[in-house]
Amino acid sequence: MRFFLVLLVAFISANQLLGQNCNSILLGEVVDFHDNTPLVNATINITGENLNATSDTSGKFRFELLCDGVIELEISHPDCKSQFVTMTIEGDTYQKIRLEHHLEELEEVKVIGDIKNNTNSSQEEKLSIQDIEKYSGNSLGDALKSITGVSSLNTGANIVKPVIQGLNGSRVLILNNNVRMQDMEWGEEHAPNIDINSNQNISVIKGAAALEYGGDAIGGVIVLDPLPIVRADSLFGKTQLNLFSNGRGGNITTTLVKSFDTGLYIKGQGSFKRLGDLETPNYLLSNTGLQENGISINIGKRDFIQGWEGYYSFFDSDIGILRASHIGNIDDLITSINSQQPNIINDFSYDIIRPNQEVSHHLAKLNYYRRFEGLGKLSLQYDFQNNRRLEYDVRVGDDAAKPSLDLRLTTHTFSSTFQLDSYEGLEVKIGTLGRFQSNFANPDTGVRRLIPDYDKFELGLFTLAEYDLGESLKLDAGVRYDFTQVDAKKFYRTSRWEERNYDQEFGNLVIDDLGTQLLVNPVFEYHNISAMAGFQYALKHDQILRFNYAFAQRAPNPSELFSDGLHHSAARIELGDLRIKSESSSKISASFERNGDKWGFALAPYFNAINDFILLEPNSVEFTIRGAFPVWAYRQTDAQLIGIDVSLYNNWTSHIRTDHQFSWVRGTDVSQDIPLINIPAANMNNSISYSNASWKDLTITLESQYVFEQERFPPNITVFSPQQQQDVALDINTPPPAYHLLALDMTTQFSLIKKNDLSVGLRATNLMNTDYRDYLNRLRYFVDDLGRNISLRLIYNY
């Protein structure tokens, strides 16, 4: 009986096989996803079968004598990611297959060396991973100074603001994970609220060429992004520990990433930093300690067709302000400038006392993108920021624990971009932006509010285009419109209102007259246009010529408009001006670059003419119940900045390399024919490195920095000294002498669990313990700059 059952099953199976159609034909076509152009020489394999075909000049392929049923195709093409397609054969069948041929857009498979510039024609430089690790225990501003043409405006060693080709503050835009930072960047003593360890892809775009990010970036744009996460099933991370001799502290940062081959990923990062009092070569700097905490988390899914990401970061800092910089009157300032050391030197401490700053910053974003066949890519983003700033003065009595400044800035932004890339060689990007910002100045401080409550509305529209004219020439151009409305409510002393002739020009703004005070409601609107055009031309395979012209307009920030009172952390009275209007910049920049294996260089001159340039400068002294303080007032003028950035490297042997950088910028107030204030002095950086991969990847680098004396500065002012009862010259603008610093850096690799998973570095800055003061350090009136600092860094990759 079993024998007959076996024969029956075999008979039925044979009939099914005999009845199956194995004469079907598969006609296929392989095209580019973006523009439907045919892809030649694509390889098509039927998995599990020894059958393959190649697409012809029209992208078509053909299989014959196929049996009906389900099959799987593997399609591959040079510079494309292989794709698997499951399909059903039912008689003669046609299948169109779309591949992503623009591999540079697949960020999940990028390597760091292949990440393209944000623009073609502008001057742009990037920090290497090694540089970011080297400065992991420092600030963003410290790290960026290793880029040619970037310097910093400091308030001591812990508050560092980037300066790009002579410009800083609101003219320098910082983009953190595709979110424009809103952290009261207008203050000279307001450092960016960013943990450098949360981003390892950092670049600087010099000038306003990157219109996508904002039309008001007259100085430039700093772009910080995390490294692309590989689309694979993996778990990896890194922990870095830095220890410092100067400040007797350090920091630790850890990153952990879990990714999946489906495109899903989650990343967490955290940092902690603690320093005590810093020191110069000759004395301690009392109350210069620092404590910082930072966390961030990314979660998202990245696929070719669509993807999304959620991101949150929190950054908190408590920064001590040099105790000796707290002056009570103008005579204290005169004494400090004429003295060679601070009037307060205490024993070393980790305590942070008054005066100090406490700043916290929350940032959250949601991002979604989707690609459309034969058209392009749509991106939508919402981001939220909350910045809280508390500045504490040295006070007595019931108000001793109260902050002198208490500001809360809340920002909501929605943006969208559509990238059209369906035409060969042409890419067009169109974008919109809407932003609402609200500032709350807590009145319960016992101090007149420096910045008032205000609401700010912004609308931006832009379009950019990049066009490749063959392999050698690339063009880019763009235009942007920005609308800004500021709606503020502010109390003015009636005497100040009349002193500045506001009663004649802005009498209609008064909404309440309280006798000695006026409540006013300024509502200002600004319509700004920005545009740029440029080209990139490849002279040879390793030589590139770039040229860019950018016109940009920047609306005044609230500090420039409304400042009115004693800024305690700056120990000066600051006065804004309601008459201030948008400033307009016309910048021409060019660069000639050679990037060879043996040697290379970059030569980058620029000229920037800024109409209605807004500057803050000392002009008088004012007496208050606290004493006499210098008055720094905002005004507008026409200005010009001309400069050049030069870099050169040479690989002398397989082990020895030298690097050289030189930057020079000249700033002039052309309306008054005097130099601009706070323009960086010319500086030169040189280094020589020895590396040997066979000696545990040993690298030793000797660095030299020479900063010239700034010989162009505005005139000093004459003030009345209550102590001396006469007018005296206040030497507030005169720069300090030139200085020369040496640094030594050593790194090596060790293998613990896997190859080279432990990196050890040793770095010494101000190696010779040199006494010096920097022109762009606001504490140079009171103390020398930092002395020698020896740091140890340990990096473990797992």
Coordinates of C-alpha atoms in Angstrom, one line a residue, residues 252-688:
I252 CA 35.4 62.8 31.0
T253 CA 33.1 62.1 28.0
T254 CA 31.5 58.9 26.8
T255 CA 29.6 58.0 23.6
L256 CA 27.7 54.8 22.9
V257 CA 26.0 53.9 19.6
K258 CA 23.7 51.0 18.8
S259 CA 22.8 50.6 15.1
F260 CA 20.8 48.1 13.1
D261 CA 21.0 46.9 9.5
T262 CA 17.4 48.1 9.1
G263 CA 18.6 51.7 9.4
L264 CA 17.4 52.2 13.0
Y265 CA 20.0 53.7 15.5
I266 CA 20.3 55.2 18.9
K267 CA 23.2 57.2 20.3
G268 CA 23.9 58.5 23.7
Q269 CA 26.6 60.9 24.9
G270 CA 27.5 62.5 28.2
S271 CA 30.3 64.7 29.5
F272 CA 31.4 66.2 32.8
K273 CA 34.1 68.8 33.4
R274 CA 35.5 70.3 36.6
L275 CA 38.4 72.8 37.1
G276 CA 39.6 74.8 40.0
D277 CA 41.3 78.1 40.0
L278 CA 43.6 78.7 37.0
E279 CA 47.0 80.3 37.2
T280 CA 49.4 82.5 35.3
P281 CA 53.2 81.9 35.5
N282 CA 53.4 84.1 38.6
Y283 CA 50.1 84.0 40.5
L284 CA 46.7 82.3 40.9
L285 CA 43.6 83.6 39.3
S286 CA 41.1 83.5 42.1
N287 CA 37.5 82.4 41.3
T288 CA 38.2 81.1 37.8
G289 CA 36.9 77.6 38.4
L290 CA 34.5 75.9 36.1
Q291 CA 31.9 73.1 36.1
E292 CA 30.2 71.8 33.0
N293 CA 27.7 69.0 32.3
G294 CA 26.4 67.9 29.0
I295 CA 24.2 65.1 27.7
S296 CA 22.7 64.3 24.3
I297 CA 20.7 61.5 22.7
N298 CA 19.9 60.7 19.1
I299 CA 17.3 58.2 17.9
G300 CA 16.2 57.7 14.4
K301 CA 15.9 55.6 11.3
R302 CA 17.7 56.2 8.1
D303 CA 16.6 54.7 4.8
F304 CA 17.1 55.8 1.2
I305 CA 13.5 56.7 0.6
Q306 CA 12.7 58.2 3.9
G307 CA 14.0 58.7 7.4
W308 CA 13.5 60.5 10.7
E309 CA 15.5 61.6 13.7
G310 CA 14.8 62.8 17.2
Y311 CA 17.5 64.7 19.1
Y312 CA 17.8 66.2 22.6
S313 CA 20.8 67.8 24.3
F314 CA 21.3 69.6 27.6
F315 CA 24.3 71.7 28.5
D316 CA 24.9 73.3 31.9
S317 CA 27.8 75.4 33.1
D318 CA 28.8 77.3 36.2
I319 CA 31.7 79.7 35.4
G320 CA 33.6 81.7 37.9
I321 CA 34.5 85.2 36.9
L322 CA 37.9 86.5 38.0
R323 CA 37.4 88.1 41.4
A324 CA 40.0 90.8 40.7
S325 CA 38.0 91.9 37.6
H326 CA 35.1 93.1 39.8
I327 CA 35.6 96.8 40.0
G328 CA 33.5 99.2 42.1
N329 CA 34.4 102.4 40.3
I330 CA 36.6 104.0 37.6
D331 CA 39.5 104.4 40.0
D332 CA 39.6 100.7 40.5
L333 CA 39.8 100.3 36.7
I334 CA 42.6 102.8 36.5
T335 CA 44.5 101.1 39.2
S336 CA 44.0 97.6 37.6
I337 CA 45.3 98.8 34.2
N338 CA 48.4 100.4 35.7
S339 CA 49.1 97.4 38.1
Q340 CA 51.1 94.4 37.0
Q341 CA 49.2 91.9 39.1
P342 CA 45.6 91.5 40.5
N343 CA 44.6 93.1 43.8
I344 CA 43.0 89.9 45.0
I345 CA 45.0 86.6 45.2
N346 CA 43.5 83.9 47.3
D347 CA 44.6 80.3 48.0
F348 CA 43.7 77.6 45.4
S349 CA 40.1 76.5 45.5
Y350 CA 37.5 74.6 43.5
D351 CA 34.8 76.8 44.9
I352 CA 32.9 79.1 42.5
I353 CA 31.8 82.2 44.3
R354 CA 30.5 85.6 43.2
P355 CA 30.9 86.9 40.6
N356 CA 29.9 84.0 38.4
Q357 CA 27.6 82.9 35.6
E358 CA 25.2 79.9 35.6
V359 CA 23.9 79.0 32.2
S360 CA 21.8 76.1 31.0
H361 CA 20.6 75.2 27.5
H362 CA 18.0 72.7 26.3
L363 CA 17.8 71.8 22.6
A364 CA 15.3 69.4 21.0
K365 CA 14.5 68.7 17.4
L366 CA 12.4 66.4 15.2
N367 CA 13.5 65.9 11.6
Y368 CA 11.8 63.9 8.7
Y369 CA 12.9 63.5 5.1
R370 CA 11.5 61.7 2.1
R371 CA 12.7 61.3 -1.5
F372 CA 10.5 61.4 -4.5
E373 CA 11.4 59.4 -7.6
G374 CA 12.6 61.6 -10.5
L375 CA 12.3 64.8 -8.5
G376 CA 14.2 65.2 -5.2
K377 CA 14.2 65.2 -1.5
L378 CA 11.9 67.0 1.0
S379 CA 13.1 67.7 4.6
L380 CA 11.0 69.0 7.4
Q381 CA 12.3 70.0 10.8
Y382 CA 11.0 71.5 14.1
D383 CA 13.4 72.5 16.9
F384 CA 13.0 74.0 20.3
Q385 CA 15.5 75.8 22.5
N386 CA 15.4 77.1 26.0
N387 CA 18.4 79.2 27.3
R388 CA 18.6 80.4 30.9
R389 CA 21.3 82.8 31.9
L390 CA 22.0 83.9 35.5
E391 CA 24.8 86.4 36.2
Y392 CA 25.8 87.0 39.8
D393 CA 27.5 90.1 41.1
V394 CA 29.3 90.6 44.4
R395 CA 26.4 92.0 46.5
V396 CA 25.6 92.4 50.2
G397 CA 22.4 92.4 52.3
D398 CA 19.1 90.8 51.4
D399 CA 20.0 90.7 47.7
A400 CA 23.4 88.9 48.1
A401 CA 22.0 85.6 46.7
K402 CA 20.0 87.2 43.9
P403 CA 21.3 87.2 40.4
S404 CA 22.0 90.7 38.9
L405 CA 20.8 89.4 35.5
D406 CA 18.2 86.7 35.0
L407 CA 17.2 86.0 31.4
R408 CA 15.2 83.2 29.8
L409 CA 15.2 82.9 26.0
T410 CA 12.7 80.4 24.4
T411 CA 12.8 79.7 20.7
H412 CA 10.6 77.7 18.3
T413 CA 11.7 77.1 14.7
F414 CA 10.0 75.2 11.8
S415 CA 12.0 74.8 8.6
S416 CA 11.6 73.0 5.3
T417 CA 13.8 72.4 2.3
F418 CA 13.2 70.7 -1.0
Q419 CA 16.3 69.6 -2.9
L420 CA 15.8 69.1 -6.7
D421 CA 18.4 66.8 -8.1
S422 CA 16.7 65.1 -11.0
Y423 CA 18.8 66.8 -13.7
E424 CA 22.3 65.7 -14.3
G425 CA 24.8 68.2 -13.0
L426 CA 22.2 70.6 -11.5
E427 CA 21.0 70.7 -7.9
V428 CA 18.5 73.3 -6.7
K429 CA 17.5 73.7 -3.1
I430 CA 14.5 75.8 -2.0
G431 CA 13.8 76.4 1.7
T432 CA 11.5 78.2 4.1
L433 CA 11.9 79.1 7.8
G434 CA 9.6 80.4 10.5
R435 CA 10.8 81.3 14.0
F436 CA 9.2 82.7 17.2
Q437 CA 11.4 83.8 20.0
S438 CA 10.5 85.1 23.4
N439 CA 12.8 86.7 26.0
F440 CA 11.8 87.0 29.7
A441 CA 13.9 89.3 31.9
N442 CA 13.1 88.5 35.5
P443 CA 12.4 91.9 37.3
D444 CA 13.0 90.3 40.7
T445 CA 16.7 91.0 40.7
G446 CA 16.9 94.3 42.5
V447 CA 18.8 95.6 39.5
R448 CA 17.6 97.6 36.5
R449 CA 17.1 95.2 33.7
L450 CA 19.8 95.4 31.0
I451 CA 17.7 93.6 28.3
P452 CA 13.9 93.9 28.3
D453 CA 11.1 91.4 27.6
Y454 CA 10.6 91.0 23.9
D455 CA 9.0 88.8 21.3
K456 CA 10.7 88.2 18.0
F457 CA 9.3 86.8 14.8
E458 CA 11.3 85.7 11.8
L459 CA 10.5 84.5 8.3
G460 CA 13.1 83.3 5.8
L461 CA 12.9 82.2 2.2
F462 CA 15.9 81.0 0.1
T463 CA 16.9 79.3 -3.1
L464 CA 20.3 77.9 -4.0
A465 CA 21.6 76.3 -7.1
E466 CA 24.8 74.3 -7.9
Y467 CA 25.7 73.5 -11.5
D468 CA 28.5 71.3 -12.8
L469 CA 30.0 72.4 -16.1
G470 CA 32.0 69.3 -16.6
E471 CA 34.6 67.9 -14.2
S472 CA 36.6 71.1 -13.9
L473 CA 34.1 73.9 -13.3
K474 CA 31.3 74.2 -10.7
L475 CA 29.0 77.2 -10.2
D476 CA 26.8 78.1 -7.3
A477 CA 24.5 81.0 -6.6
G478 CA 21.7 81.8 -4.2
V479 CA 19.3 84.5 -2.9
R480 CA 17.6 84.8 0.4
Y481 CA 14.9 87.0 2.0
D482 CA 14.5 87.5 5.8
F483 CA 11.8 89.3 7.6
T484 CA 12.3 90.2 11.3
Q485 CA 9.9 91.8 13.7
V486 CA 10.9 92.7 17.3
D487 CA 8.2 93.7 19.8
A488 CA 9.6 94.8 23.1
K489 CA 8.3 96.4 26.3
K490 CA 11.0 98.4 28.2
F491 CA 11.2 100.9 31.0
Y492 CA 13.5 104.0 30.4
R493 CA 14.5 106.6 32.9
T494 CA 12.9 109.8 31.7
S495 CA 16.3 111.6 32.0
R496 CA 17.9 108.9 29.8
W497 CA 15.0 109.1 27.3
E498 CA 15.4 112.8 26.9
E499 CA 19.2 112.8 27.0
R500 CA 19.2 110.6 23.9
N501 CA 16.5 112.7 22.2
Y502 CA 14.2 109.8 22.1
D503 CA 11.4 112.1 23.1
Q504 CA 11.7 113.8 19.8
E505 CA 11.9 110.7 17.6
F506 CA 10.1 108.0 19.4
G507 CA 7.5 109.8 21.5
N508 CA 4.8 107.7 19.9
L509 CA 6.3 104.6 21.5
V510 CA 5.5 105.7 25.1
I511 CA 2.5 103.7 26.5
D512 CA 2.8 104.8 30.2
D513 CA 4.4 107.8 31.9
L514 CA 5.3 107.1 35.5
G515 CA 7.1 110.4 36.1
T516 CA 10.7 109.4 36.6
Q517 CA 10.2 106.4 34.3
L518 CA 8.5 105.7 30.9
L519 CA 7.2 102.4 29.7
V520 CA 7.7 102.2 25.9
N521 CA 6.7 99.6 23.4
P522 CA 9.1 99.6 20.4
V523 CA 8.0 97.5 17.5
F524 CA 10.6 97.3 14.7
E525 CA 10.5 95.5 11.4
Y526 CA 13.4 94.6 9.1
H527 CA 13.4 93.4 5.5
N528 CA 16.7 92.0 4.5
I529 CA 18.0 90.5 1.3
S530 CA 21.1 88.4 0.9
A531 CA 22.7 86.9 -2.2
M532 CA 25.8 85.1 -3.3
A533 CA 27.5 83.7 -6.5
G534 CA 30.8 82.0 -7.1
F535 CA 32.7 79.3 -8.8
Q536 CA 35.1 76.5 -8.2
Y537 CA 37.6 75.6 -11.0
A538 CA 39.9 72.6 -11.0
L539 CA 43.1 73.7 -12.7
K540 CA 44.7 70.3 -12.3
H541 CA 43.7 67.2 -10.3
D542 CA 45.3 68.7 -7.1
Q543 CA 44.8 72.5 -7.7
I544 CA 41.5 74.4 -7.1
L545 CA 40.6 78.0 -7.6
R546 CA 37.6 79.4 -5.8
F547 CA 35.9 82.8 -6.1
N548 CA 32.9 84.1 -4.2
Y549 CA 30.9 87.3 -3.9
A550 CA 28.4 87.5 -1.1
F551 CA 26.0 90.3 -0.1
A552 CA 24.4 90.0 3.3
Q553 CA 22.2 92.1 5.6
R554 CA 21.9 91.6 9.4
A555 CA 19.1 93.0 11.5
P556 CA 20.3 94.5 14.9
N557 CA 20.1 92.2 17.9
P558 CA 18.2 93.2 21.1
S559 CA 21.4 94.1 22.9
E560 CA 22.3 96.6 20.2
L561 CA 18.8 98.2 20.3
F562 CA 17.8 98.1 23.9
S563 CA 20.9 97.8 26.3
D564 CA 20.5 100.4 29.0
G565 CA 22.3 100.0 32.3
L566 CA 25.1 98.4 34.2
H567 CA 26.3 95.1 32.8
H568 CA 27.6 93.6 36.1
S569 CA 29.6 90.7 34.7
A570 CA 31.3 93.2 32.3
A571 CA 31.7 95.9 34.9
R572 CA 30.5 98.6 32.5
I573 CA 27.4 100.5 31.5
E574 CA 26.2 99.5 28.1
L575 CA 23.9 101.7 26.0
G576 CA 22.0 100.5 22.9
D577 CA 20.4 102.8 20.3
L578 CA 16.8 102.6 19.0
R579 CA 18.0 104.3 15.8
I580 CA 20.2 101.3 14.8
K581 CA 19.2 99.7 11.5
S582 CA 20.4 96.7 9.5
E583 CA 24.0 96.5 8.5
S584 CA 24.9 95.4 5.0
S585 CA 28.1 93.5 4.0
S586 CA 29.6 93.1 0.5
K587 CA 32.4 90.5 0.6
I588 CA 34.7 89.3 -2.1
S589 CA 36.8 86.3 -1.3
A590 CA 39.0 84.0 -3.4
S591 CA 41.3 81.1 -2.7
F592 CA 43.9 79.1 -4.6
E593 CA 44.6 75.7 -3.2
R594 CA 47.0 72.8 -3.9
N595 CA 46.5 69.5 -2.1
G596 CA 49.2 67.1 -3.1
D597 CA 50.6 64.1 -1.5
K598 CA 54.0 65.7 -1.0
W599 CA 53.1 69.3 -0.3
G600 CA 50.2 71.8 -0.6
F601 CA 49.1 75.2 0.3
A602 CA 46.1 77.6 0.4
L603 CA 46.1 81.3 -0.3
A604 CA 42.9 83.1 0.6
P605 CA 42.6 86.9 0.4
Y606 CA 39.3 88.7 1.1
F607 CA 37.7 92.2 1.2
N608 CA 34.6 93.0 3.2
A609 CA 32.9 96.4 3.0
I610 CA 30.2 96.8 5.7
N611 CA 27.8 99.7 5.6
D612 CA 26.1 100.7 8.8
F613 CA 28.5 98.5 10.8
I614 CA 27.4 98.2 14.4
L615 CA 30.2 98.4 17.0
L616 CA 30.4 98.7 20.8
E617 CA 33.1 100.9 22.2
P618 CA 34.0 102.9 25.3
N619 CA 33.2 106.6 25.1
S620 CA 32.8 108.1 28.6
V621 CA 32.3 107.5 32.3
E622 CA 29.0 107.6 34.2
F623 CA 28.5 107.9 37.9
T624 CA 26.0 105.7 39.7
I625 CA 25.2 104.9 43.3
R626 CA 27.7 102.0 43.0
G627 CA 30.5 104.4 41.8
A628 CA 31.9 105.5 38.4
F629 CA 31.8 103.1 35.5
P630 CA 33.0 103.3 31.9
V631 CA 30.2 103.7 29.4
W632 CA 30.3 101.4 26.3
A633 CA 27.9 102.5 23.6
Y634 CA 26.7 101.1 20.4
R635 CA 27.0 103.1 17.2
Q636 CA 26.9 102.6 13.5
T637 CA 29.6 103.5 10.9
D638 CA 30.9 102.3 7.6
A639 CA 33.7 99.8 7.9
Q640 CA 36.1 97.8 5.8
L641 CA 38.0 94.6 6.6
I642 CA 40.7 93.4 4.3
G643 CA 42.8 90.3 5.1
I644 CA 44.5 87.1 4.0
D645 CA 44.7 83.6 5.3
V646 CA 47.7 81.4 4.2
S647 CA 48.5 77.8 5.0
L648 CA 51.2 75.5 3.8
Y649 CA 52.2 71.9 4.5
N650 CA 55.1 69.7 3.4
N651 CA 55.7 66.0 3.9
W652 CA 59.5 66.0 3.9
T653 CA 59.7 62.2 4.5
S654 CA 57.3 59.4 5.3
H655 CA 57.8 60.4 9.0
I656 CA 58.3 64.2 9.1
R657 CA 55.8 66.9 8.2
T658 CA 55.7 70.6 8.8
D659 CA 52.6 72.9 8.8
H660 CA 52.5 76.7 8.6
Q661 CA 49.6 79.2 9.0
F662 CA 49.5 82.9 8.8
S663 CA 46.4 85.2 9.2
W664 CA 46.2 89.0 8.9
V665 CA 43.2 91.3 9.0
R666 CA 43.0 95.1 8.9
G667 CA 39.7 96.7 10.1
T668 CA 39.0 100.4 9.5
D669 CA 36.2 102.7 10.5
V670 CA 36.1 104.5 7.2
S671 CA 33.6 107.2 8.3
Q672 CA 36.0 108.5 11.0
D673 CA 39.2 107.1 9.4
I674 CA 40.3 105.3 12.6
P675 CA 41.0 101.6 13.3
L676 CA 38.2 99.3 14.5
I677 CA 38.2 98.0 18.0
N678 CA 38.8 94.3 18.8
I679 CA 40.4 93.3 15.5
P680 CA 42.7 90.3 15.9
A681 CA 46.4 90.9 15.6
A682 CA 48.4 89.2 12.8
N683 CA 49.5 85.7 13.9
M684 CA 51.6 82.9 12.7
N685 CA 51.5 79.2 13.7
N686 CA 54.1 76.6 12.8
S687 CA 54.5 73.0 13.7
I688 CA 56.8 70.1 13.0

